Amino acid sequence: MWGVLVVNIILSIMGYSVILNIVPKFKDMFVKAHLSGVDLNKKNKPELPEATGVITSCIFLIVMFIFIPFPFSKHFFNKEWGFPHQEFVQFMAALLSICCMVLLGFADDVLNLKWRHKLLLPTVASLPLLMVYYTNFNSTTIIIPKPLRFLLGHDLDLSALYYVYMGMLAVFCTNAINIYAGVNGLEVGQSVVIAASLILFNVIELNGDCWTNHLFSLYFMIPFFFTSFALYHLNKYPARVFVGDTFCYFSGMTVAVVAILGHFSKTALLFFIPQIANFIFSLPQLFHILPCPRHRLPRLNQDTGCLDPSVFPFKEKSLNSLGRLVLKVYQMLGLIKVERTDKDKELSTGTNCTLINLALKVVGPTHEKNLAAYLLALQVQTSKSNRIFNLL
Amino acid sequence: MWGVLVVNIILSIMGYSVILNIVPKFKDMFVKAHLSGVDLNKKNKPELPEATGVITSCIFLIVMFIFIPFPFSKHFFNKEWGFPHQEFVQFMAALLSICCMVLLGFADDVLNLKWRHKLLLPTVASLPLLMVYYTNFNSTTIIIPKPLRFFLGHDLDLSALYYVYMGMLAVFCTNAINIYAGVNGLEVGQSVVIGASLILFNVIELNGDCWANHLFSLYFMIPFFFTSFALYNLNKYPARVFVGDTFCYFSGMTVAVVAILGHFSKTALLFFIPQIANFIFSLPQLFHILPCPRHRLPRLNQDTGCLDPSVFPFKEKSLNSLGRLVLKVYQMLGLIKVERTDKEKELSTGTNCTLINLALKLVGPTHEKNLAAYLLALQVVCSMLAFVIRYPLASLFYDC
């Protein structure tokens, strides 16, 4: 087991250095192919290559391909237990789901698909996983948490709903990372923290009963950590590349895949607390109860060089009653700031409902580099509290 | 077995109609994303969406995903033989290789990667296949054809070379289809004919000893045939979409995958006779022994509306001795036509070394629609020839 893990780590580190090496060389090719974006929060508004997450994902896949024989060749597995057939098939199904997600995610970046497609694509990509799960296990029974057992019994067979849950997990993870973005290094940074947390969780659980599930997860999480960390170096402030939706899809799917096959999806979701909070906070704008501008990232104050929260303009009369209620509740809780910009035309603005803007509201105008650092520190902090919570 | 095949056919037909339905709807999205190409051989030079092969490939993958439980669920497989673990893993590895190839192929269409990358990408995409083969079998022994047994013995262990051969098969199939192109409907059409030929071969072999391999191949070839046929309807003359390198990669890899896992790669290559001939014929230009222009497709004669062979310009003095030799041999065999365009500057032209241009040289100027029909008819005839080689003649080479 340790030999196989060492091979995995070595291949991952090789992947790390390859990415750091080759991504800058692709810069011109990406820009020429119209895969580029403007860094809106810099004074000179540079044009950076977009969707470089596809390169990272491909290197991850190549590392995993080369790694395939190692956990399954007859020299490494425990002969008493026989050949690990089911794990082999699950391994391939997991890679197939991730590969398919990268393909669809890259197509999204190239073709600019609509929002409804962003919900459909991860569902399609998780099909191999669901199909293999159905063929291998078809176990859709969940254990009820102790406090609810007196209501629901010890376990509950969710049948088809379990598959819906698994499909939704992929949709959630990918899009939650995607909308918690807009500051250099945030998408990759949060993924790196989540990966590191999952690796630590898996290592701790190697001593437990379900150690094979956690070993399986480590086989994916270690390369995922190293390849994402390489991309983080290129995307952190000041960014030299943009990672694109491709990276968010890749990242969310890889985490969803290990969480489903490792049977620890609830714990995995605990490491997504900032993403979940950002998602819930954003819901009124995502459902257009409040107006939702195209970009909700913070905006640059040209004079101070710091970031301020961005706002959405609205007319109070054009909001429906639900919108007015949400606005009031958010204001009361101090989550957003509403200002009247033009008394005659009755125009107002409200700060966009994202965790990033809330952080800026709470801390005050901040330089982009520091804002990224605070948000990543928040991610680390919530992971740490989870681990303490788990140990209790 | 038959129930599973029926499900496969039904899902494939559904894929066929989905493709015919949705590809036209993506037209604007592709053109806006700068994925478009000009149809050079039409008078009005329309701009058509490029790389639509990616849509076909995705529908193929979705059909295969939905199909996954059917061959392997406990209701369908033969319980006496136990769960078919190895086939299940191979199935997933095959899909992974095809999916990876589509990803890399689409990246090539978007980013316009260089030619050396076109050789590398299929090798990378075939890694899952090679790795699973190593883990499951690691059998690298081939049976020697009878005429050579006197030299080499009954069988020969190729070890690492066998893996090189498998890797090269993917590189060859993808690029051979890619360079035999330039006329509306040719890339998809040849793939459809190859797909149909392989299906026929597999069905015949279902009665043989290795029926499990051929059933496995049918699971892939039937959806491949239907999804490609749908795209053919959109790409044939007059084309409404271009398929892109993505389709050539998808097509070559799918055939390579079933050929490797089904252990019938030599027979599969028999169905590639026109592609092999075109490849060998093109070699001097591919290796720049003779000059190789960017595009070698036939060119439109604006007056007649027919296609003429395209040419490459050269100065006889700038060719090296090998180039001059090849030029003479090709001229002698009647494969190309060399004309002197400017006596003083010593400029000449030679027809490009592709099977398409050769066909035009033999048949004379032809309308694009008819040229495509002739070339596809040639593909069908070569497939029939392949069956003749494989069956009656195979017993001359092997014991089976």
Coordinates of C-alpha atoms in Angstrom, one line a residue, chain A residues 31-295:
Chain A
V31 CA -5.1 34.0 -26.9
K32 CA -5.0 33.4 -30.7
A33 CA -7.8 30.9 -30.4
H34 CA -9.9 33.7 -28.7
L35 CA -9.7 31.9 -25.4
S36 CA -8.8 35.0 -23.3
G37 CA -10.3 37.3 -20.7
V38 CA -9.5 40.8 -19.5
D39 CA -8.4 41.1 -15.8
L40 CA -11.0 43.8 -14.9
N41 CA -9.5 44.5 -11.5
K42 CA -6.1 45.7 -12.7
K43 CA -5.4 49.2 -13.7
N44 CA -3.9 48.3 -17.1
K45 CA -6.6 45.7 -17.8
P46 CA -4.3 43.0 -19.2
E47 CA -5.6 40.2 -21.5
L48 CA -4.8 36.8 -20.0
P49 CA -5.3 33.3 -21.5
E50 CA -8.6 31.8 -20.3
A51 CA -9.6 28.1 -19.7
T52 CA -6.1 27.0 -18.9
G53 CA -7.7 24.6 -16.5
V54 CA -7.9 22.3 -19.5
I55 CA -4.1 21.9 -19.5
T56 CA -4.1 21.1 -15.8
S57 CA -6.9 18.6 -16.2
C58 CA -5.1 16.8 -19.0
I59 CA -1.9 16.5 -17.0
F60 CA -4.0 15.1 -14.1
L61 CA -5.5 12.6 -16.5
I62 CA -2.2 11.6 -17.9
V63 CA -0.8 11.1 -14.3
M64 CA -3.8 8.9 -13.5
F65 CA -3.4 6.9 -16.7
I66 CA 0.3 6.2 -16.0
F67 CA -0.7 5.3 -12.4
I68 CA -3.4 2.7 -13.5
P69 CA -1.3 -0.5 -13.3
F70 CA 0.1 0.3 -9.9
P71 CA -2.8 -0.3 -7.5
F72 CA -4.0 -3.3 -9.6
S73 CA -0.9 -5.1 -10.8
K74 CA -0.4 -8.5 -9.2
H75 CA 2.7 -7.3 -7.4
F76 CA 0.9 -4.8 -5.3
F77 CA -2.5 -6.0 -4.2
N78 CA -3.2 -8.4 -1.3
K79 CA -3.4 -11.8 -3.0
E80 CA -5.5 -13.3 -0.1
W81 CA -8.4 -11.1 -1.0
G82 CA -8.3 -11.8 -4.7
F83 CA -8.2 -9.3 -7.5
P84 CA -9.9 -6.1 -6.6
H85 CA -12.3 -6.2 -9.6
Q86 CA -14.9 -3.8 -8.3
E87 CA -12.3 -1.2 -7.3
F88 CA -10.7 -1.4 -10.8
V89 CA -14.0 -0.8 -12.5
Q90 CA -14.8 2.1 -10.1
F91 CA -11.4 3.6 -10.7
M92 CA -12.0 3.5 -14.5
A93 CA -15.5 4.9 -14.1
A94 CA -14.2 7.7 -11.9
L95 CA -11.6 8.7 -14.5
L96 CA -14.3 8.5 -17.2
S97 CA -16.6 10.8 -15.3
I98 CA -13.7 13.3 -14.7
C99 CA -12.6 13.1 -18.3
C100 CA -16.1 13.6 -19.7
M101 CA -16.5 16.6 -17.3
V102 CA -13.3 18.2 -18.6
L103 CA -14.5 17.7 -22.2
L104 CA -17.9 19.2 -21.5
G105 CA -16.4 22.0 -19.4
F106 CA -13.9 22.9 -22.1
A107 CA -16.8 22.9 -24.6
D108 CA -18.6 25.3 -22.3
D109 CA -15.7 27.7 -22.1
V110 CA -15.2 27.6 -25.9
L111 CA -18.9 27.8 -26.9
N112 CA -20.2 29.9 -24.0
L113 CA -23.2 27.6 -23.3
K114 CA -26.2 28.9 -21.3
W115 CA -26.8 28.6 -17.6
R116 CA -29.2 25.7 -17.9
H117 CA -26.4 23.8 -19.7
K118 CA -24.2 24.4 -16.7
L119 CA -26.7 22.3 -14.6
L120 CA -27.0 19.6 -17.3
L121 CA -23.3 19.0 -18.1
P122 CA -22.2 17.7 -14.7
T123 CA -25.3 15.4 -14.6
V124 CA -24.3 13.9 -17.9
A125 CA -20.7 13.5 -16.8
S126 CA -21.6 11.7 -13.6
L127 CA -23.6 9.1 -15.6
P128 CA -20.7 6.6 -15.8
L129 CA -20.3 6.8 -12.0
L130 CA -24.1 6.2 -11.4
M131 CA -24.2 3.4 -13.9
V132 CA -21.3 1.6 -12.4
Y133 CA -22.7 2.1 -9.0
Y134 CA -26.0 0.6 -10.1
T135 CA -24.3 -2.4 -11.7
N136 CA -21.9 -3.0 -8.8
F137 CA -23.8 -2.2 -5.7
N138 CA -27.2 -0.8 -6.2
S139 CA -27.2 -0.1 -2.5
T140 CA -29.3 2.9 -1.9
T141 CA -29.7 2.6 1.9
I142 CA -28.4 5.4 4.0
I143 CA -27.7 5.3 7.8
I144 CA -29.8 7.8 9.6
P145 CA -28.0 10.2 12.0
K146 CA -28.6 9.3 15.6
P147 CA -30.8 12.3 16.6
L148 CA -33.3 11.4 13.8
R149 CA -33.4 7.7 14.3
F150 CA -36.4 7.7 16.6
L151 CA -38.3 9.3 13.7
L152 CA -36.9 7.5 10.7
G153 CA -35.5 4.2 12.0
H154 CA -31.9 3.1 11.8
D155 CA -31.6 3.2 8.0
L156 CA -33.7 4.3 5.1
D157 CA -33.8 3.1 1.5
L158 CA -33.8 6.1 -0.8
S159 CA -33.7 4.0 -4.0
A160 CA -33.9 6.3 -7.0
L161 CA -33.5 9.4 -4.8
Y162 CA -30.0 8.2 -3.9
Y163 CA -29.0 8.4 -7.6
V164 CA -30.6 11.9 -7.8
Y165 CA -28.5 12.9 -4.7
M166 CA -25.3 11.6 -6.3
G167 CA -26.1 13.4 -9.6
M168 CA -26.9 16.6 -7.8
L169 CA -23.7 16.4 -5.8
A170 CA -21.6 16.8 -8.9
V171 CA -23.8 19.7 -10.1
F172 CA -23.5 21.4 -6.7
C173 CA -19.8 21.0 -6.3
T174 CA -18.9 22.3 -9.8
N175 CA -21.2 25.3 -9.7
A176 CA -20.6 26.2 -6.1
I177 CA -16.9 26.6 -6.9
N178 CA -17.8 28.4 -10.1
I179 CA -19.8 31.1 -8.4
Y180 CA -17.4 31.6 -5.5
A181 CA -14.9 33.4 -7.9
G182 CA -13.8 36.7 -9.2
V183 CA -10.5 37.4 -7.3
N184 CA -7.1 36.2 -8.6
G185 CA -6.4 32.7 -7.2
L186 CA -9.7 32.1 -5.5
E187 CA -11.2 29.2 -7.5
V188 CA -7.9 27.3 -7.5
G189 CA -7.0 28.3 -4.0
Q190 CA -10.3 27.1 -2.5
S191 CA -9.9 23.8 -4.4
V192 CA -6.3 23.4 -3.1
V193 CA -7.6 23.9 0.5
I194 CA -10.5 21.5 0.0
A195 CA -8.1 18.9 -1.5
A196 CA -5.6 19.2 1.3
S197 CA -8.4 18.9 3.9
L198 CA -9.7 15.8 2.2
I199 CA -6.2 14.3 2.0
L200 CA -5.8 14.9 5.7
F201 CA -9.2 13.3 6.4
N202 CA -8.4 10.3 4.3
V203 CA -5.0 9.8 6.0
I204 CA -6.7 9.9 9.4
E205 CA -9.3 7.4 8.2
L206 CA -6.7 5.0 6.9
N207 CA -6.6 3.6 10.4
G208 CA -10.4 3.1 10.4
D209 CA -12.8 0.4 9.2
C210 CA -13.3 1.9 5.7
W211 CA -9.7 2.3 4.9
T212 CA -9.9 1.0 1.3
N213 CA -12.4 3.8 0.4
H214 CA -10.1 6.4 1.8
L215 CA -7.0 4.9 0.0
F216 CA -9.0 5.0 -3.2
S217 CA -9.8 8.7 -2.5
L218 CA -6.1 9.4 -1.9
Y219 CA -5.2 8.0 -5.3
F220 CA -7.2 10.8 -6.8
M221 CA -6.8 13.6 -4.3
I222 CA -3.0 13.6 -4.2
P223 CA -2.6 14.2 -8.0
F224 CA -5.5 16.6 -7.8
F225 CA -3.8 18.6 -5.0
F226 CA -0.5 18.8 -6.8
T227 CA -1.9 19.7 -10.3
S228 CA -4.2 22.3 -8.8
F229 CA -1.4 23.8 -6.6
A230 CA 0.7 24.2 -9.8
L231 CA -2.1 26.1 -11.4
Y232 CA -2.5 28.2 -8.2
H233 CA 1.0 29.5 -8.6
L234 CA 0.1 30.8 -12.1
N235 CA -3.3 32.2 -11.1
K236 CA -2.6 33.8 -7.7
Y237 CA -2.2 37.6 -7.6
P238 CA -1.0 38.9 -9.9
A239 CA -2.5 36.4 -12.2
R240 CA -0.7 35.3 -15.4
V241 CA -3.5 33.0 -16.5
F242 CA -7.2 32.5 -15.9
V243 CA -8.4 29.0 -15.1
G244 CA -11.8 29.1 -16.8
D245 CA -15.0 27.3 -16.0
T246 CA -13.1 24.2 -17.2
F247 CA -11.2 24.2 -13.9
C248 CA -14.3 24.6 -11.7
Y249 CA -15.9 21.7 -13.5
F250 CA -12.8 19.5 -13.1
S251 CA -12.4 20.4 -9.5
G252 CA -16.0 19.9 -8.5
M253 CA -16.3 16.6 -10.3
T254 CA -13.1 15.2 -8.9
V255 CA -14.2 15.9 -5.3
A256 CA -17.8 14.6 -6.0
V257 CA -16.3 11.4 -7.5
V258 CA -14.2 10.5 -4.5
A259 CA -16.9 11.5 -2.1
I260 CA -19.5 9.2 -3.9
L261 CA -17.2 6.2 -4.3
G262 CA -15.6 6.7 -0.9
H263 CA -19.0 7.0 0.7
F264 CA -18.1 10.1 2.6
S265 CA -20.1 12.7 0.8
K266 CA -21.5 14.3 3.9
T267 CA -18.1 14.9 5.3
A268 CA -16.9 16.2 2.0
L269 CA -19.7 18.7 2.0
L270 CA -18.5 19.9 5.4
F271 CA -15.4 21.2 3.7
F272 CA -17.6 23.2 1.4
I273 CA -19.0 25.5 4.1
P274 CA -17.9 28.8 2.5
Q275 CA -19.1 27.6 -0.9
I276 CA -22.5 26.6 0.6
A277 CA -22.8 29.9 2.5
N278 CA -21.9 31.8 -0.7
F279 CA -24.5 29.8 -2.6
I280 CA -27.3 30.3 -0.2
F281 CA -26.5 34.0 0.1
S282 CA -26.5 34.2 -3.7
L283 CA -29.8 32.4 -4.2
P284 CA -32.0 35.5 -4.5
Q285 CA -29.8 36.8 -7.3
L286 CA -29.4 33.4 -9.0
F287 CA -33.2 33.1 -9.1
H288 CA -33.6 36.7 -10.2
I289 CA -35.7 37.6 -7.2
L290 CA -33.2 40.4 -6.9
P291 CA -31.5 41.7 -10.1
C292 CA -28.4 39.8 -11.1
P293 CA -25.7 41.5 -13.2
R294 CA -23.5 39.6 -15.5
H295 CA -20.4 40.0 -13.2

